[in-house]
Coordinates of C-alpha atoms and ligand atoms in Angstrom, one line a residue:
M1 CA -0.1 0.0 -0.4
N2 CA 1.2 3.7 -1.0
D3 CA 2.5 5.6 2.0
P4 CA -0.4 8.3 2.2
H5 CA 2.6 10.7 3.7
P6 CA 5.7 10.1 2.0
P7 CA 8.7 11.8 3.3
V8 CA 9.4 15.1 1.7
D9 CA 12.5 16.2 -0.4
H10 CA 13.4 19.2 1.5
D11 CA 15.9 20.3 -1.3
M12 CA 14.2 23.5 -1.7
D13 CA 16.9 25.5 -3.9
N14 CA 14.9 26.0 -6.8
F15 CA 11.3 27.5 -6.2
W16 CA 11.5 31.0 -5.6
M17 CA 8.5 31.5 -3.5
P18 CA 6.0 34.4 -3.7
F19 CA 5.1 36.7 -0.9
T20 CA 7.6 34.6 1.4
A21 CA 10.7 35.4 3.3
N22 CA 12.2 32.7 1.3
R23 CA 15.6 32.2 3.3
Q24 CA 13.6 31.9 6.6
F25 CA 10.9 29.5 5.4
R26 CA 14.3 27.3 4.1
A27 CA 15.4 27.4 7.5
K28 CA 12.4 26.2 8.9
P29 CA 9.6 25.1 6.3
R30 CA 6.0 24.5 6.9
M31 CA 5.1 21.7 4.1
L32 CA 1.6 20.5 3.6
V33 CA 1.2 17.5 1.7
S34 CA -2.8 16.8 1.3
A35 CA -5.9 18.0 2.1
K36 CA -9.7 17.3 2.8
D37 CA -12.6 19.4 3.8
M38 CA -11.5 21.6 6.6
H39 CA -8.1 20.3 7.2
Y40 CA -4.2 19.9 5.6
T41 CA -2.1 17.3 6.4
T42 CA 1.6 18.4 7.2
D43 CA 4.7 16.5 5.9
D44 CA 5.0 15.0 9.6
G45 CA 1.0 14.0 9.5
R46 CA -0.1 16.4 11.7
Q47 CA -3.8 17.4 10.9
V48 CA -4.0 21.2 10.5
V49 CA -7.6 23.2 10.6
D50 CA -7.5 25.5 7.4
G51 CA -8.8 29.0 9.1
C52 CA -8.0 30.7 5.6
A53 CA -9.7 28.7 3.2
G54 CA -5.9 28.3 1.5
L55 CA -5.6 32.0 0.6
W56 CA -9.1 33.0 0.8
C57 CA -10.5 30.2 -2.2
V58 CA -11.2 26.9 -1.3
N59 CA -14.6 28.2 -0.3
A60 CA -16.4 24.8 -0.3
G61 CA -13.6 23.0 1.6
H62 CA -10.5 21.0 0.4
N63 CA -10.7 18.1 -2.7
R64 CA -14.5 17.8 -3.2
Y65 CA -15.2 14.8 -4.9
E66 CA -17.6 16.3 -7.2
I67 CA -15.2 19.1 -8.3
I68 CA -12.2 16.8 -8.7
S69 CA -14.2 14.2 -10.6
A70 CA -15.4 16.6 -13.2
I71 CA -11.6 18.1 -13.6
K72 CA -10.5 14.4 -14.5
Q73 CA -13.4 13.6 -16.7
Q74 CA -12.6 17.2 -18.6
L75 CA -8.8 16.0 -18.8
D76 CA -9.7 12.8 -20.5
T77 CA -12.3 14.5 -23.0
L78 CA -10.4 18.0 -24.2
D79 CA -7.5 19.1 -22.5
F80 CA -7.0 22.1 -24.3
A81 CA -8.5 24.3 -26.8
P82 CA -8.2 27.6 -28.2
T83 CA -10.8 30.3 -27.5
F84 CA -9.4 32.6 -29.9
Q85 CA -11.9 32.5 -32.8
M86 CA -12.6 29.2 -31.9
G87 CA -14.8 27.7 -29.0
H88 CA -15.6 24.7 -26.7
P89 CA -18.8 24.4 -24.7
K90 CA -17.5 24.2 -21.3
A91 CA -16.6 27.8 -21.6
F92 CA -19.7 28.8 -22.7
E93 CA -21.5 26.7 -20.0
A94 CA -19.1 28.5 -17.2
A95 CA -19.7 31.9 -18.1
K96 CA -23.4 31.3 -18.0
K97 CA -23.0 29.8 -14.5
V98 CA -21.3 32.6 -13.3
A99 CA -23.8 35.2 -14.9
G100 CA -26.4 33.2 -13.2
L101 CA -24.9 34.2 -9.8
A102 CA -24.0 37.8 -10.5
P103 CA -26.3 40.9 -10.4
E104 CA -29.4 41.5 -12.5
G105 CA -28.3 42.9 -16.0
M106 CA -24.9 41.7 -15.7
S107 CA -24.7 38.7 -18.0
H108 CA -21.3 39.0 -19.7
V109 CA -18.1 37.3 -18.6
F110 CA -14.5 37.7 -19.8
F111 CA -12.2 34.9 -18.5
A112 CA -8.7 35.5 -17.3
N113 CA -6.5 33.1 -14.8
S114 CA -6.4 34.9 -11.9
G115 CA -7.5 38.0 -9.7
S116 CA -4.7 40.2 -11.2
E117 CA -5.5 39.5 -14.8
S118 CA -9.1 39.8 -13.9
V119 CA -8.2 43.1 -12.6
D120 CA -6.1 43.9 -15.6
S121 CA -8.8 42.8 -17.7
A122 CA -11.4 45.1 -16.0
L123 CA -9.0 48.4 -16.1
K124 CA -8.5 47.6 -19.8
I125 CA -12.5 47.1 -20.6
A126 CA -13.2 50.4 -18.5
L127 CA -11.1 52.3 -20.8
A128 CA -11.9 50.6 -24.1
Y129 CA -15.6 51.0 -23.3
H130 CA -15.4 54.9 -23.1
R131 CA -13.2 54.9 -26.1
A132 CA -16.0 52.9 -28.0
R133 CA -18.5 55.5 -26.9
G134 CA -16.5 58.5 -28.1
D135 CA -15.5 59.2 -24.7
G136 CA -11.9 58.3 -24.9
T137 CA -10.6 61.0 -22.8
R138 CA -11.5 59.2 -19.7
T139 CA -8.2 57.4 -19.0
K140 CA -7.6 58.3 -15.4
F141 CA -8.5 55.5 -12.7
I142 CA -9.2 56.1 -8.9
G143 CA -8.3 53.3 -6.3
R144 CA -7.7 53.6 -2.8
E145 CA -5.2 53.5 -0.1
R146 CA -4.5 49.8 1.3
G147 CA -6.3 48.6 -1.5
Y148 CA -5.0 45.3 -3.0
H149 CA -5.6 44.6 -6.6
G150 CA -3.2 42.1 -7.4
V151 CA 0.4 42.3 -8.8
G152 CA -0.1 43.4 -12.3
F153 CA 1.1 46.6 -13.4
G154 CA -2.2 47.8 -13.4
G155 CA -3.2 46.0 -10.2
I156 CA -0.4 47.9 -8.2
S157 CA -0.9 51.1 -9.7
V158 CA -4.6 51.2 -8.5
G159 CA -3.8 49.2 -5.5
G160 CA -2.7 51.2 -2.3
I161 CA -0.2 48.7 -0.4
P162 CA 3.1 50.6 0.2
A163 CA 5.3 47.4 -0.1
N164 CA 3.8 45.9 -3.3
R165 CA 4.3 49.4 -4.9
K166 CA 7.9 50.9 -3.5
V167 CA 10.2 48.9 -5.8
F168 CA 8.1 49.3 -9.0
G169 CA 7.2 52.8 -8.5
G170 CA 9.3 54.7 -11.2
Q171 CA 6.8 52.7 -14.0
L172 CA 3.3 52.7 -12.3
L173 CA 0.8 53.5 -14.4
P174 CA 0.2 57.5 -14.7
G175 CA -3.0 59.0 -14.3
V176 CA -4.1 57.1 -11.1
D177 CA -5.6 58.7 -8.1
H178 CA -6.3 57.2 -4.6
L179 CA -9.3 57.5 -2.4
P180 CA -8.5 57.6 1.2
H181 CA -8.7 54.3 3.4
T182 CA -11.5 53.7 6.0
H183 CA -9.6 52.2 8.6
N184 CA -9.7 54.4 11.9
L185 CA -9.0 53.0 15.3
R186 CA -9.9 55.7 17.4
E187 CA -13.3 56.2 15.4
A188 CA -14.1 52.4 14.7
A189 CA -12.2 49.7 16.6
F190 CA -14.0 46.8 17.6
S191 CA -17.1 47.7 15.3
R192 CA -19.0 44.2 15.1
G193 CA -19.8 44.2 10.9
Q194 CA -19.7 47.4 9.1
P195 CA -18.2 50.6 11.3
K196 CA -20.9 53.1 11.6
W197 CA -18.2 56.1 11.2
G198 CA -16.6 56.5 7.6
S199 CA -19.2 56.9 5.2
H200 CA -17.9 60.6 4.7
L201 CA -14.6 59.4 3.5
A202 CA -16.0 58.2 -0.1
E203 CA -17.0 61.9 -0.7
D204 CA -13.5 62.7 -1.3
L205 CA -14.3 61.1 -4.7
E206 CA -16.3 64.8 -5.3
R207 CA -12.9 66.4 -4.5
M208 CA -11.0 64.1 -7.2
V209 CA -14.0 64.7 -9.7
A210 CA -13.2 68.4 -8.9
L211 CA -9.6 68.0 -9.6
H212 CA -9.2 65.9 -12.5
D213 CA -12.7 66.8 -14.2
P214 CA -14.9 63.8 -14.9
S215 CA -14.6 63.8 -18.7
N216 CA -10.9 62.5 -17.8
I217 CA -12.0 59.6 -15.1
A218 CA -12.5 56.0 -16.6
A219 CA -13.3 53.8 -13.5
V220 CA -13.1 53.9 -10.0
I221 CA -11.9 50.6 -8.2
V222 CA -12.5 49.2 -4.9
E223 CA -12.7 45.8 -3.1
P224 CA -16.2 45.9 -1.5
V225 CA -14.3 44.4 1.6
A226 CA -10.8 45.1 1.8
G227 CA -9.2 41.7 2.6
S228 CA -5.3 41.5 2.1
T229 CA -4.9 44.7 3.8
G230 CA -6.1 43.0 7.1
V231 CA -9.9 42.9 6.4
L232 CA -12.1 46.5 6.4
P233 CA -15.3 46.0 6.2
P234 CA -16.6 49.1 4.4
P235 CA -18.3 51.7 6.8
V236 CA -22.3 51.7 6.6
G237 CA -23.4 53.9 3.8
Y238 CA -20.0 54.2 2.1
L239 CA -20.3 51.8 -1.2
E240 CA -23.9 53.6 -1.8
K241 CA -22.0 57.1 -1.6
L242 CA -19.6 55.9 -4.2
R243 CA -21.8 54.6 -6.6
A244 CA -23.8 57.7 -6.2
I245 CA -20.9 59.9 -7.1
C246 CA -19.8 57.8 -10.0
D247 CA -23.4 57.5 -11.6
K248 CA -23.6 61.6 -11.4
Y249 CA -20.3 61.6 -13.5
G250 CA -20.5 58.7 -15.9
I251 CA -17.7 57.0 -13.8
L252 CA -17.5 53.1 -13.8
L253 CA -17.6 51.4 -10.8
I254 CA -15.4 48.3 -10.3
F255 CA -15.8 45.8 -7.6
D256 CA -12.8 43.7 -7.1
E257 CA -14.6 40.6 -5.3
V258 CA -11.5 38.2 -5.9
I259 CA -12.3 37.5 -2.0
S260 CA -15.4 38.8 -1.2
G261 CA -17.1 36.6 -4.4
F262 CA -18.6 33.0 -4.2
G263 CA -20.2 33.3 -0.9
R264 CA -17.8 34.7 1.5
L265 CA -20.5 36.9 2.9
G266 CA -23.3 34.4 2.4
T267 CA -24.4 36.0 -0.9
P268 CA -22.9 35.2 -4.3
F269 CA -21.4 38.4 -4.5
A270 CA -20.7 41.4 -2.2
A271 CA -22.3 43.4 -4.3
Q272 CA -25.8 41.2 -3.3
Y273 CA -24.9 41.7 0.2
F274 CA -24.6 45.6 0.4
N275 CA -27.2 45.9 -2.1
V276 CA -24.9 48.0 -4.2
T277 CA -24.4 47.1 -7.7
P278 CA -21.0 48.0 -9.7
D279 CA -20.5 48.1 -13.3
L280 CA -17.6 45.7 -13.4
I281 CA -16.8 42.4 -10.7
C282 CA -13.3 41.0 -10.9
C283 CA -13.7 37.9 -9.6
A284 CA -11.2 34.2 -9.3
K285 CA -10.3 32.1 -6.3
G286 CA -13.5 30.6 -5.2
I287 CA -14.7 30.4 -9.2
T288 CA -13.2 27.1 -9.3
N289 CA -12.6 26.4 -5.3
A290 CA -9.0 27.3 -6.3
T291 CA -8.4 23.8 -8.1
I292 CA -7.7 25.2 -11.1
P293 CA -6.7 29.1 -11.7
M294 CA -9.4 30.9 -13.1
G295 CA -10.3 34.5 -13.0
A296 CA -13.2 36.5 -14.5
V297 CA -14.5 40.0 -15.1
I298 CA -18.7 40.2 -15.1
V299 CA -20.0 43.3 -17.2
K300 CA -23.0 45.0 -17.3
D301 CA -24.4 44.3 -20.5
H302 CA -24.7 47.9 -21.7
I303 CA -20.9 47.9 -21.2
H304 CA -20.5 44.7 -23.2
D305 CA -23.2 45.7 -25.8
A306 CA -21.1 49.4 -26.5
F307 CA -18.5 47.0 -27.9
M308 CA -20.8 45.2 -30.3
N309 CA -21.4 48.1 -32.8
G310 CA -18.8 48.3 -35.5
P311 CA -18.4 45.9 -38.3
E312 CA -19.2 42.2 -37.1
G313 CA -15.9 40.9 -38.8
I314 CA -13.7 43.1 -36.5
I315 CA -12.3 41.9 -32.7
E316 CA -14.1 43.7 -30.8
L317 CA -11.6 43.9 -27.8
F318 CA -7.8 43.4 -28.8
H319 CA -7.3 41.6 -25.2
G320 CA -7.4 38.0 -23.9
Y321 CA -5.2 35.1 -22.6
T322 CA -4.3 31.6 -23.9
Y323 CA -6.1 30.3 -21.3
S324 CA -9.3 32.6 -20.9
G325 CA -11.9 29.9 -20.6
H326 CA -9.4 27.0 -20.5
P327 CA -11.6 23.9 -20.7
V328 CA -10.0 22.3 -17.2
A329 CA -10.7 25.2 -15.5
A330 CA -14.1 25.8 -17.0
A331 CA -15.5 22.3 -16.1
A332 CA -14.0 23.1 -12.4
A333 CA -16.0 26.0 -12.5
V334 CA -19.2 24.6 -13.7
A335 CA -18.9 21.9 -11.0
T336 CA -17.9 24.2 -8.2
L337 CA -20.7 26.5 -8.8
D338 CA -22.8 23.5 -9.4
L339 CA -21.5 22.3 -5.8
Y340 CA -22.4 25.5 -4.3
E341 CA -25.8 26.0 -5.6
N342 CA -26.8 22.2 -4.9
T343 CA -25.5 22.0 -1.1
G344 CA -27.0 25.5 -1.0
L345 CA -23.4 26.6 0.8
F346 CA -23.7 30.2 0.8
E347 CA -26.9 29.8 2.6
S348 CA -26.1 27.4 5.1
S349 CA -22.8 29.0 5.6
R350 CA -24.5 32.2 7.0
A351 CA -25.5 30.4 10.2
M352 CA -21.4 30.8 11.3
H353 CA -21.3 34.5 10.6
G354 CA -22.6 35.4 14.2
Y355 CA -20.5 32.5 15.8
I356 CA -17.5 33.6 14.0
A357 CA -18.2 37.3 15.2
D358 CA -18.8 36.2 18.7
A359 CA -15.6 34.2 18.7
A360 CA -13.4 37.0 17.5
H361 CA -14.6 39.5 19.5
G362 CA -14.2 37.5 22.5
L363 CA -10.4 38.1 22.2
R364 CA -10.7 41.7 22.3
E365 CA -9.3 41.6 25.9
L366 CA -6.0 39.8 25.3
P367 CA -2.7 41.3 25.3
N368 CA -1.9 43.8 22.4
V369 CA -5.1 43.3 20.7
I370 CA -5.9 46.9 19.1
D371 CA -9.0 45.9 17.0
V372 CA -11.2 43.0 16.0
R373 CA -13.1 43.2 13.0
N374 CA -15.4 40.8 11.3
I375 CA -18.2 40.6 8.3
G376 CA -20.1 37.3 6.8
L377 CA -17.3 34.4 7.4
I378 CA -14.2 36.8 7.8
A379 CA -12.7 37.9 11.1
A380 CA -9.8 39.9 11.7
V381 CA -7.6 40.2 14.9
E382 CA -5.1 43.5 15.0
L383 CA -2.4 43.3 17.2
K384 CA -0.2 46.3 18.5
S385 CA 3.0 46.3 16.6
R386 CA 6.2 45.6 18.4
D387 CA 8.6 48.7 18.6
G388 CA 10.4 49.1 15.0
K389 CA 9.4 45.4 14.0
P390 CA 6.4 45.9 12.1
G391 CA 4.5 42.2 11.6
A392 CA 6.7 40.6 14.0
R393 CA 4.1 39.8 16.7
A394 CA 1.5 38.4 14.1
Y395 CA 4.3 36.3 12.0
E396 CA 4.9 34.5 15.8
A397 CA 1.3 34.1 16.2
M398 CA 1.0 32.8 12.7
V399 CA 4.1 30.2 13.3
K400 CA 2.7 29.4 16.9
C401 CA -1.0 28.7 15.6
F402 CA 0.5 26.3 13.1
E403 CA 2.7 24.4 15.2
R404 CA -0.6 24.2 17.6
G405 CA -2.4 22.5 14.5
V406 CA -4.5 26.0 13.0
L407 CA -3.5 27.6 9.9
V408 CA -4.2 31.8 10.0
R409 CA -3.3 34.1 7.5
I410 CA -1.4 37.4 8.4
T411 CA -0.9 40.8 6.9
G412 CA 1.4 43.3 8.8
D413 CA 0.3 43.0 12.4
T414 CA -3.2 41.6 11.5
I415 CA -4.3 37.9 12.2
A416 CA -7.2 37.1 9.1
L417 CA -9.5 34.3 9.2
S418 CA -11.2 32.8 6.3
P419 CA -12.5 29.4 6.7
P420 CA -13.7 27.2 4.2
L421 CA -17.8 28.1 4.1
I422 CA -18.2 24.4 5.3
V423 CA -16.9 25.4 8.9
E424 CA -18.6 24.2 11.8
Q425 CA -19.1 25.6 15.3
S426 CA -16.3 23.2 16.3
H427 CA -13.8 24.1 14.2
I428 CA -14.5 27.8 14.8
D429 CA -13.8 27.0 18.6
E430 CA -10.7 25.3 17.9
I431 CA -9.5 28.5 15.7
F432 CA -10.2 30.8 18.3
S433 CA -9.1 29.0 21.1
T434 CA -5.8 28.3 19.7
I435 CA -5.4 31.9 18.8
G436 CA -6.5 33.1 22.2
D437 CA -3.8 30.7 23.8
V438 CA -1.2 31.8 21.4
L439 CA -1.8 35.5 22.0
K440 CA -1.3 34.4 25.8
T441 CA 2.2 33.4 25.1
L442 CA 3.5 36.6 22.9
D443 CA 5.7 39.2 24.2
Ligands
PLP1 C1 -8.8 41.4 -3.6 C2 -8.0 40.8 -4.8 N1 -7.7 41.0 -6.0 C3 -6.9 40.4 -6.8 C4 -6.3 39.4 -6.1 C5 -5.2 38.7 -6.7 O1 -5.5 37.6 -7.2 P1 -4.2 36.5 -7.7 O2 -3.4 36.1 -6.6 O3 -5.1 35.3 -8.1 O4 -3.6 37.3 -8.9 C6 -6.1 39.3 -4.8 C7 -5.4 38.0 -4.1 O5 -5.6 37.8 -3.1 C8 -7.1 40.2 -4.0 O6 -7.5 39.7 -2.7

């Protein structure tokens, strides 16, 4: 019989790991070798409960039979087919399923292979849309401080995470401005759900419109819930204000739902949770339950239709990826979205929203905790930074949690939790009691 946990070759020189302190990791690796439902198994055979759905992406839990078997079947049938001037049925089927989950009037789907690519695609669609309507001076983008939109040049330009921009600062897109972020410990620490303070920050967009003139602004892009910066739910009324100002001046509103899409808030997209409909939605991650890379941009019908006016033999959008709508990714998406629907996963996961909020806020009195935030199946615990060593305290917490069998995600000094939507009370108890125990050990 095969050993389910064969020894791992620790010769690790060749893989340059992303967003990782490579030398620190190699000195003390944390290796995951298999996974099922809520758990990873490590190379030394330990079970680790997944507190962050991989990287906010394994929404239905790991290794779901329905998805894996659809992928295997697709590989046996059609491994690859181009989608430039050719088609295959799974891509159309996947687009229909994605559109079926989107807000009313958003029924066109452009496929990419990652969140970063979906962001760059959305920005390009926004520019091309204005131009197609004869409004080609609209070229500026407005992002937001602390926003994360992946790592393409478009994404880091509209993004607002200083470390991701610093080294590349000389070559960011020109013509980008940033709204202020909404994080304010003095006004809104320990808010449960959406902070009551802060909707006025959206009004900064009026100032930018006055400065740049609306005729020059193509789109505003925000994460409805900022994730990678450390979980910032939008203040009550904030997204509504952005929507209203964009409408007033003909500016497109892009929601980057790479994290918030596919049930993270108990609805297909955050757009439905907040009842604010953007013009474009970027998504990825949970679209295939992270089994096969895929990203997508979902577009309002009138935006798509604006491209469909010229001669029929002309390519309408000079943009696309070799793997846009890849058959295996498309099969994974169809099976994933079927699984979400057939199990009522988004709806059933709502039962855990209050429970995870209680568990997270239960940590507020622990040493060094300066904020707790939550929304849907997302929670965050922000720690006071050690003097001169930002991120060190949370890193130590992450390592200790892992050693005790819980995987958490950290960003700066914030511990972020976003478990698979199949999470049960017992897992939440285990995750938060472990974090609590660890926090008590940290100086
Ligand atoms: C909001 C948001 N946009 C874009 C991305 C980039 O996605 P990817 O890493 O698949 O390129 C992420 C990744 O976490 C994200 O959270």
